[in-house]
Amino acid sequence: ALANGGGLMRCLTGTEVFLRTILHAPTYIQGSFLMHVLGEGLVLDIFRGGEFLAQNKVEKEIYRLCMQDEARHVSYGTMHLKYFLENHPDRKKALAEIIETVKALEKVIDKFGDEKISQLVQRVTRLKSPQR
């Protein structure tokens, strides 16, 4: 981005809020859950969409390899959370704190709701359908 003179630009407000929430998470486990399970899970879905829209075998393979890498990140976060909850002295309280973090985040990031997802599905369907 910097080499061609375009600069890094700015990210969407929702993305910025999500990243700030991860960085300022009260505990490591909450930050890890937000980043590895929610964030990387979303990126995994984006790569899955890229594979679906890929124009040739090489593009499909690139997206498959990216998905494989993201799946490792999601797996790490999931197993880390599982270990934490299995070994935490007050499991219910720990789980409640994580749920509270997610609910607070949902209130801030409301731009990517069902309506946006259905619009995205419609666009993808149009892209994949044969030209008339």
Coordinates of C-alpha atoms in Angstrom, one line a residue:
A1 CA 0.0 0.0 0.0
L2 CA 2.8 2.4 0.8
A3 CA 5.0 1.4 -2.1
N4 CA 2.5 2.5 -4.7
G5 CA 1.8 5.8 -3.0
G6 CA -1.7 4.9 -2.1
G7 CA -1.2 5.0 1.7
L8 CA -2.9 2.9 4.3
M9 CA -6.2 4.8 4.1
R10 CA -8.7 4.4 6.9
C11 CA -10.7 1.4 8.0
L12 CA -14.4 1.3 8.7
T13 CA -15.6 2.6 12.0
G14 CA -17.0 -0.7 13.1
T15 CA -13.6 -2.4 12.3
E16 CA -11.8 0.2 14.3
V17 CA -14.1 -0.2 17.3
F18 CA -13.7 -4.0 17.1
L19 CA -9.9 -3.8 17.0
R20 CA -9.9 -1.3 19.9
T21 CA -12.1 -3.6 21.9
I22 CA -9.7 -6.4 21.4
L23 CA -6.7 -4.3 22.4
H24 CA -8.4 -3.0 25.5
A25 CA -10.1 -6.2 26.6
P26 CA -10.0 -6.5 30.4
T27 CA -8.4 -9.9 30.3
Y28 CA -6.3 -11.9 27.9
I29 CA -8.9 -14.6 27.5
Q30 CA -11.5 -12.0 26.5
G31 CA -9.2 -10.5 24.0
S32 CA -8.2 -13.9 22.7
F33 CA -11.8 -14.9 22.3
L34 CA -12.7 -11.7 20.5
M35 CA -9.7 -12.0 18.1
H36 CA -9.4 -15.7 17.5
V37 CA -13.0 -16.9 17.6
L38 CA -15.0 -13.9 16.5
G39 CA -12.6 -11.9 14.4
E40 CA -10.7 -14.8 12.7
G41 CA -14.0 -16.6 12.3
L42 CA -15.3 -13.7 10.3
V43 CA -12.2 -13.6 8.2
L44 CA -12.5 -17.4 7.6
D45 CA -16.0 -16.8 6.2
I46 CA -14.7 -14.0 4.0
F47 CA -12.0 -16.4 2.5
R48 CA -14.7 -19.0 2.1
G49 CA -16.7 -16.5 0.0
G50 CA -13.5 -15.7 -2.0
E51 CA -13.0 -19.4 -2.8
F52 CA -16.6 -19.6 -3.9
L53 CA -16.1 -16.6 -6.3
A54 CA -12.6 -17.7 -7.4
Q55 CA -12.2 -17.6 -11.2
N56 CA -9.7 -20.4 -11.6
K57 CA -8.0 -23.3 -9.8
V58 CA -5.1 -21.2 -8.6
E59 CA -7.3 -18.6 -6.9
K60 CA -9.3 -21.4 -5.3
E61 CA -6.2 -23.0 -3.9
I62 CA -4.9 -19.7 -2.6
Y63 CA -8.2 -19.2 -0.7
R64 CA -8.2 -22.8 0.5
L65 CA -4.7 -22.2 2.0
C66 CA -5.8 -18.9 3.6
M67 CA -8.8 -20.7 5.1
Q68 CA -6.6 -23.4 6.4
D69 CA -4.5 -20.8 8.2
E70 CA -7.5 -19.0 9.6
A71 CA -9.0 -22.2 10.7
R72 CA -5.9 -22.8 12.8
H73 CA -6.3 -19.4 14.5
V74 CA -10.0 -20.2 15.2
S75 CA -9.1 -23.6 16.6
Y76 CA -6.4 -22.0 18.9
G77 CA -8.9 -19.6 20.3
T78 CA -11.6 -22.2 20.7
M79 CA -9.2 -24.6 22.5
H80 CA -7.8 -21.8 24.6
L81 CA -11.3 -20.8 25.7
K82 CA -12.2 -24.5 26.4
Y83 CA -9.1 -24.9 28.6
F84 CA -9.7 -21.7 30.4
L85 CA -13.3 -22.5 31.2
E86 CA -12.5 -26.1 32.3
N87 CA -9.8 -24.9 34.7
H88 CA -11.3 -21.6 36.0
P89 CA -12.3 -21.8 39.6
D90 CA -15.5 -19.8 38.9
R91 CA -16.6 -21.0 35.4
K92 CA -20.0 -19.3 35.4
K93 CA -18.5 -15.9 36.3
A94 CA -15.8 -16.2 33.6
L95 CA -18.4 -17.2 31.0
A96 CA -20.7 -14.4 32.0
E97 CA -17.8 -11.9 31.6
I98 CA -17.1 -13.1 28.1
I99 CA -20.8 -13.0 27.2
E100 CA -21.0 -9.4 28.6
T101 CA -18.0 -8.4 26.4
V102 CA -19.7 -9.8 23.3
K103 CA -23.0 -8.1 24.1
A104 CA -21.3 -4.8 24.6
L105 CA -19.5 -5.2 21.3
E106 CA -22.8 -6.0 19.6
K107 CA -24.3 -2.7 20.7
V108 CA -21.4 -0.8 19.2
I109 CA -21.1 -2.7 15.9
D110 CA -24.6 -2.9 14.4
K111 CA -23.6 -2.2 10.8
F112 CA -23.3 -5.8 9.8
G113 CA -26.7 -7.1 10.5
D114 CA -29.0 -9.5 8.6
E115 CA -29.9 -6.9 6.0
K116 CA -26.2 -6.4 5.0
I117 CA -25.7 -10.2 4.9
S118 CA -28.7 -10.8 2.6
Q119 CA -27.5 -8.0 0.3
L120 CA -24.1 -9.6 0.1
V121 CA -25.7 -13.0 -0.7
Q122 CA -27.8 -11.4 -3.5
R123 CA -24.6 -9.8 -5.0
V124 CA -22.7 -13.1 -4.8
T125 CA -25.6 -15.0 -6.4
R126 CA -25.7 -12.5 -9.3
L127 CA -21.9 -12.8 -9.8
K128 CA -22.0 -16.6 -9.9
S129 CA -25.1 -16.9 -12.2
P130 CA -24.3 -17.3 -16.0
Q131 CA -24.4 -14.1 -18.0
R132 CA -27.6 -13.7 -20.1

